[in-house]
Amino acid sequence: ALIALTSCEDILSGEDGELSSNDIVLGLKTALNVGTDSSTAMLSLKNGYYGDELVKILLPQEAQYLEEKINQVGNIQYFSSVTDEISEKLDDLVLAINRSAEDAAADAKPIFSDAITGLSIKDGLAILNGQVPNSQTKSGTSFDSLAATTYLKQQTYGALVNAYAPRINSALDKKIVGNASATSLWNEITGRWN
């Protein structure tokens, strides 16, 4: 056992007791993989998006305008039952959109994995030094604590949109909340409002 522990220590610290660049970047890749794997796993669970205020998907700006107007009209006694019904449907719509995202979240894991696997030693060291690889920021300026996040966004954004969009569009038509889809709820809300 003592020989095995000594061998592991030698492997991790290199010949002269220092971690090699390869070892450092491998550690970074492992940390990023663990983080993205656990994040995608959590987001794909029921309430992964909907139950977390940090990532919960809210209504688009057009719907927020509608929601504001409904709240204003809802104060008038004559309209209150209609506006209450529309408000409830808007809540259902938010739930359906988030359920759609939860349904599509599993597709993100291999996209992140590919980006992490493709991380070069040079780029990994840049991230560890608080620099975003291939950025316009000059080396030696301030430390960017979001360098890894920015790198992952740069490397995965297009692929995530391509992966999520068809799944989200398909899921928006899936009957997820009660017997309604997000699309049917939106059409009902806007029809009632109009």
mmCIF file of C-alpha atoms in Angstrom:
data_model
loop_
_atom_site.group_PDB
_atom_site.id
_atom_site.type_symbol
_atom_site.label_atom_id
_atom_site.label_comp_id
_atom_site.label_asym_id
_atom_site.label_seq_id
_atom_site.Cartn_x
_atom_site.Cartn_y
_atom_site.Cartn_z
ATOM 1 C CA ALA A 1 0.000 0.000 0.000
ATOM 2 C CA LEU A 2 2.851 2.356 0.836
ATOM 3 C CA ILE A 3 4.406 1.754 -2.597
ATOM 4 C CA ALA A 4 1.056 2.478 -4.321
ATOM 5 C CA LEU A 5 0.589 5.714 -2.373
ATOM 6 C CA THR A 6 4.116 6.801 -3.185
ATOM 7 C CA SER A 7 3.529 6.022 -6.864
ATOM 8 C CA CYS A 8 0.290 8.051 -6.944
ATOM 9 C CA GLU A 9 2.049 10.969 -5.294
ATOM 10 C CA ASP A 10 4.872 10.764 -7.843
ATOM 11 C CA ILE A 11 2.392 10.686 -10.719
ATOM 12 C CA LEU A 12 0.444 13.682 -9.438
ATOM 13 C CA SER A 13 3.424 15.803 -8.544
ATOM 14 C CA GLY A 14 5.801 14.912 -11.357
ATOM 15 C CA GLU A 15 9.515 14.274 -11.038
ATOM 16 C CA ASP A 16 10.379 17.440 -9.126
ATOM 17 C CA GLY A 17 7.350 17.623 -6.822
ATOM 18 C CA GLU A 18 5.481 20.062 -9.105
ATOM 19 C CA LEU A 19 2.244 19.418 -10.946
ATOM 20 C CA SER A 20 2.704 19.347 -14.681
ATOM 21 C CA SER A 21 0.632 21.536 -16.991
ATOM 22 C CA ASN A 22 -1.096 18.380 -18.224
ATOM 23 C CA ASP A 23 -2.037 17.424 -14.659
ATOM 24 C CA ILE A 24 -3.334 20.903 -13.895
ATOM 25 C CA VAL A 25 -5.486 21.057 -17.028
ATOM 26 C CA LEU A 26 -6.705 17.485 -16.425
ATOM 27 C CA GLY A 27 -7.818 18.627 -12.950
ATOM 28 C CA LEU A 28 -9.617 21.615 -14.480
ATOM 29 C CA LYS A 29 -11.318 19.397 -17.060
ATOM 30 C CA THR A 30 -12.396 16.976 -14.335
ATOM 31 C CA ALA A 31 -13.823 19.811 -12.227
ATOM 32 C CA LEU A 32 -15.680 21.259 -15.235
ATOM 33 C CA ASN A 33 -17.045 17.819 -16.178
ATOM 34 C CA VAL A 34 -18.260 17.155 -12.637
ATOM 35 C CA GLY A 35 -19.886 20.595 -12.497
ATOM 36 C CA THR A 36 -21.627 20.351 -15.850
ATOM 37 C CA ASP A 37 -22.679 16.727 -15.298
ATOM 38 C CA SER A 38 -24.282 17.532 -11.951
ATOM 39 C CA SER A 39 -25.875 20.726 -13.311
ATOM 40 C CA THR A 40 -27.443 19.021 -16.317
ATOM 41 C CA ALA A 41 -28.616 16.153 -14.121
ATOM 42 C CA MET A 42 -30.249 18.556 -11.665
ATOM 43 C CA LEU A 43 -31.835 20.693 -14.383
ATOM 44 C CA SER A 44 -33.362 17.669 -16.106
ATOM 45 C CA LEU A 45 -35.257 16.679 -12.944
ATOM 46 C CA LYS A 46 -38.792 17.841 -12.227
ATOM 47 C CA ASN A 47 -38.499 21.415 -10.908
ATOM 48 C CA GLY A 48 -34.873 21.578 -12.088
ATOM 49 C CA TYR A 49 -35.660 24.854 -13.828
ATOM 50 C CA TYR A 50 -39.065 25.709 -12.378
ATOM 51 C CA GLY A 51 -38.077 25.218 -8.734
ATOM 52 C CA ASP A 52 -34.856 27.236 -8.901
ATOM 53 C CA GLU A 53 -35.319 31.014 -9.065
ATOM 54 C CA LEU A 54 -31.784 31.440 -10.438
ATOM 55 C CA VAL A 55 -32.523 29.510 -13.638
ATOM 56 C CA LYS A 56 -36.316 29.594 -13.817
ATOM 57 C CA ILE A 57 -37.456 30.633 -17.280
ATOM 58 C CA LEU A 58 -39.857 33.544 -17.119
ATOM 59 C CA LEU A 59 -42.260 34.780 -19.745
ATOM 60 C CA PRO A 60 -40.877 36.755 -22.682
ATOM 61 C CA GLN A 61 -41.180 40.535 -22.668
ATOM 62 C CA GLU A 62 -44.397 40.491 -24.748
ATOM 63 C CA ALA A 63 -46.077 38.256 -22.188
ATOM 64 C CA GLN A 64 -44.810 40.350 -19.289
ATOM 65 C CA TYR A 65 -46.517 43.356 -20.895
ATOM 66 C CA LEU A 66 -49.723 41.305 -21.110
ATOM 67 C CA GLU A 67 -49.340 40.263 -17.477
ATOM 68 C CA GLU A 68 -48.924 43.918 -16.392
ATOM 69 C CA LYS A 69 -52.070 44.950 -18.271
ATOM 70 C CA ILE A 70 -54.036 42.033 -16.823
ATOM 71 C CA ASN A 71 -53.024 43.088 -13.314
ATOM 72 C CA GLN A 72 -54.153 46.658 -14.034
ATOM 73 C CA VAL A 73 -57.512 45.553 -15.478
ATOM 74 C CA GLY A 74 -57.910 42.941 -12.734
ATOM 75 C CA ASN A 75 -58.494 45.697 -10.206
ATOM 76 C CA ILE A 76 -61.789 46.508 -11.935
ATOM 77 C CA GLN A 77 -64.510 44.339 -10.361
ATOM 78 C CA TYR A 78 -66.237 43.489 -13.656
ATOM 79 C CA PHE A 79 -63.067 42.016 -15.185
ATOM 80 C CA SER A 80 -61.587 40.313 -12.127
ATOM 81 C CA SER A 81 -62.849 36.771 -12.885
ATOM 82 C CA VAL A 82 -61.526 36.899 -16.458
ATOM 83 C CA THR A 83 -58.174 38.377 -15.406
ATOM 84 C CA ASP A 84 -57.856 35.817 -12.577
ATOM 85 C CA GLU A 85 -58.367 33.042 -15.123
ATOM 86 C CA ILE A 86 -55.794 34.542 -17.508
ATOM 87 C CA SER A 87 -53.303 35.037 -14.652
ATOM 88 C CA GLU A 88 -53.725 31.381 -13.713
ATOM 89 C CA LYS A 89 -53.118 30.391 -17.348
ATOM 90 C CA LEU A 90 -49.972 32.560 -17.416
ATOM 91 C CA ASP A 91 -48.716 30.719 -14.331
ATOM 92 C CA ASP A 92 -49.459 27.423 -16.096
ATOM 93 C CA LEU A 93 -47.589 28.709 -19.150
ATOM 94 C CA VAL A 94 -44.467 29.462 -17.095
ATOM 95 C CA LEU A 95 -44.695 25.979 -15.622
ATOM 96 C CA ALA A 96 -45.073 24.396 -19.078
ATOM 97 C CA ILE A 97 -42.099 26.327 -20.487
ATOM 98 C CA ASN A 98 -39.909 25.243 -17.588
ATOM 99 C CA ARG A 99 -41.070 21.627 -17.884
ATOM 100 C CA SER A 100 -40.118 21.811 -21.570
ATOM 101 C CA ALA A 101 -36.626 22.990 -20.652
ATOM 102 C CA GLU A 102 -36.313 20.244 -18.037
ATOM 103 C CA ASP A 103 -37.281 17.749 -20.725
ATOM 104 C CA ALA A 104 -34.533 19.057 -23.046
ATOM 105 C CA ALA A 105 -31.787 19.485 -20.422
ATOM 106 C CA ALA A 106 -30.300 16.013 -20.849
ATOM 107 C CA ASP A 107 -29.135 17.008 -24.354
ATOM 108 C CA ALA A 108 -26.747 19.578 -22.860
ATOM 109 C CA LYS A 109 -24.402 17.073 -21.205
ATOM 110 C CA PRO A 110 -22.578 15.838 -24.343
ATOM 111 C CA ILE A 111 -22.259 19.410 -25.657
ATOM 112 C CA PHE A 112 -20.471 20.516 -22.491
ATOM 113 C CA SER A 113 -18.404 17.336 -22.512
ATOM 114 C CA ASP A 114 -17.196 18.030 -26.065
ATOM 115 C CA ALA A 115 -16.231 21.602 -25.159
ATOM 116 C CA ILE A 116 -14.334 20.433 -22.092
ATOM 117 C CA THR A 117 -12.589 17.611 -23.955
ATOM 118 C CA GLY A 118 -11.459 20.105 -26.589
ATOM 119 C CA LEU A 119 -9.864 22.376 -23.986
ATOM 120 C CA SER A 120 -6.161 22.712 -24.827
ATOM 121 C CA ILE A 121 -3.417 22.963 -22.225
ATOM 122 C CA LYS A 122 -2.819 26.592 -23.229
ATOM 123 C CA ASP A 123 -6.528 27.453 -22.868
ATOM 124 C CA GLY A 124 -6.798 25.555 -19.579
ATOM 125 C CA LEU A 125 -3.869 27.444 -18.109
ATOM 126 C CA ALA A 126 -5.361 30.731 -19.324
ATOM 127 C CA ILE A 127 -8.640 29.915 -17.535
ATOM 128 C CA LEU A 128 -6.784 29.010 -14.347
ATOM 129 C CA ASN A 129 -5.049 32.376 -14.560
ATOM 130 C CA GLY A 130 -8.392 34.162 -14.877
ATOM 131 C CA GLN A 131 -8.141 34.814 -18.603
ATOM 132 C CA VAL A 132 -10.746 33.841 -21.179
ATOM 133 C CA PRO A 133 -9.007 31.949 -23.998
ATOM 134 C CA ASN A 134 -9.010 33.781 -27.328
ATOM 135 C CA SER A 135 -10.543 36.892 -25.780
ATOM 136 C CA GLN A 136 -9.659 40.442 -26.738
ATOM 137 C CA THR A 137 -8.606 41.148 -23.136
ATOM 138 C CA LYS A 138 -4.865 41.505 -22.824
ATOM 139 C CA SER A 139 -3.056 38.986 -20.669
ATOM 140 C CA GLY A 140 -1.934 40.479 -17.370
ATOM 141 C CA THR A 141 -5.045 42.585 -16.849
ATOM 142 C CA SER A 142 -7.451 41.824 -14.035
ATOM 143 C CA PHE A 143 -8.339 38.280 -12.994
ATOM 144 C CA ASP A 144 -11.684 37.148 -14.457
ATOM 145 C CA SER A 145 -13.353 34.790 -11.987
ATOM 146 C CA LEU A 146 -15.874 33.842 -14.696
ATOM 147 C CA ALA A 147 -13.256 32.801 -17.257
ATOM 148 C CA ALA A 148 -14.371 29.137 -17.275
ATOM 149 C CA THR A 149 -18.046 30.118 -17.567
ATOM 150 C CA THR A 150 -17.312 32.538 -20.402
ATOM 151 C CA TYR A 151 -15.222 29.904 -22.185
ATOM 152 C CA LEU A 152 -18.008 27.332 -21.896
ATOM 153 C CA LYS A 153 -20.553 29.850 -23.163
ATOM 154 C CA GLN A 154 -18.375 30.677 -26.167
ATOM 155 C CA GLN A 155 -17.813 27.011 -26.962
ATOM 156 C CA THR A 156 -21.358 25.716 -26.380
ATOM 157 C CA TYR A 157 -23.869 28.496 -27.081
ATOM 158 C CA GLY A 158 -24.604 27.639 -30.718
ATOM 159 C CA ALA A 159 -24.721 23.896 -30.095
ATOM 160 C CA LEU A 160 -26.987 24.361 -27.066
ATOM 161 C CA VAL A 161 -29.390 26.526 -29.070
ATOM 162 C CA ASN A 162 -29.404 23.908 -31.840
ATOM 163 C CA ALA A 163 -30.012 21.120 -29.321
ATOM 164 C CA TYR A 164 -32.583 22.913 -27.183
ATOM 165 C CA ALA A 165 -34.613 24.711 -29.863
ATOM 166 C CA PRO A 166 -36.140 21.634 -31.540
ATOM 167 C CA ARG A 167 -36.668 19.906 -28.186
ATOM 168 C CA ILE A 168 -38.192 23.036 -26.645
ATOM 169 C CA ASN A 169 -40.400 23.619 -29.687
ATOM 170 C CA SER A 170 -41.520 19.996 -29.575
ATOM 171 C CA ALA A 171 -42.000 20.129 -25.815
ATOM 172 C CA LEU A 172 -43.980 23.369 -26.102
ATOM 173 C CA ASP A 173 -46.574 21.363 -28.039
ATOM 174 C CA LYS A 174 -46.497 18.466 -25.552
ATOM 175 C CA LYS A 175 -49.347 18.325 -23.021
ATOM 176 C CA ILE A 176 -47.306 18.881 -19.874
ATOM 177 C CA VAL A 177 -49.526 20.903 -17.523
ATOM 178 C CA GLY A 178 -52.897 19.270 -17.001
ATOM 179 C CA ASN A 179 -54.211 18.561 -20.475
ATOM 180 C CA ALA A 180 -52.568 21.593 -22.091
ATOM 181 C CA SER A 181 -49.320 22.447 -23.821
ATOM 182 C CA ALA A 182 -47.431 25.721 -23.488
ATOM 183 C CA THR A 183 -48.432 26.613 -27.060
ATOM 184 C CA SER A 184 -52.115 25.955 -26.452
ATOM 185 C CA LEU A 185 -51.976 27.891 -23.176
ATOM 186 C CA TRP A 186 -50.361 30.872 -24.931
ATOM 187 C CA ASN A 187 -52.940 30.787 -27.723
ATOM 188 C CA GLU A 188 -55.750 30.583 -25.173
ATOM 189 C CA ILE A 189 -54.339 33.451 -23.102
ATOM 190 C CA THR A 190 -53.843 35.774 -26.050
ATOM 191 C CA GLY A 191 -57.241 34.815 -27.486
ATOM 192 C CA ARG A 192 -58.973 35.534 -24.177
ATOM 193 C CA TRP A 193 -57.059 38.792 -23.781
ATOM 194 C CA ASN A 194 -57.882 39.938 -27.308
#
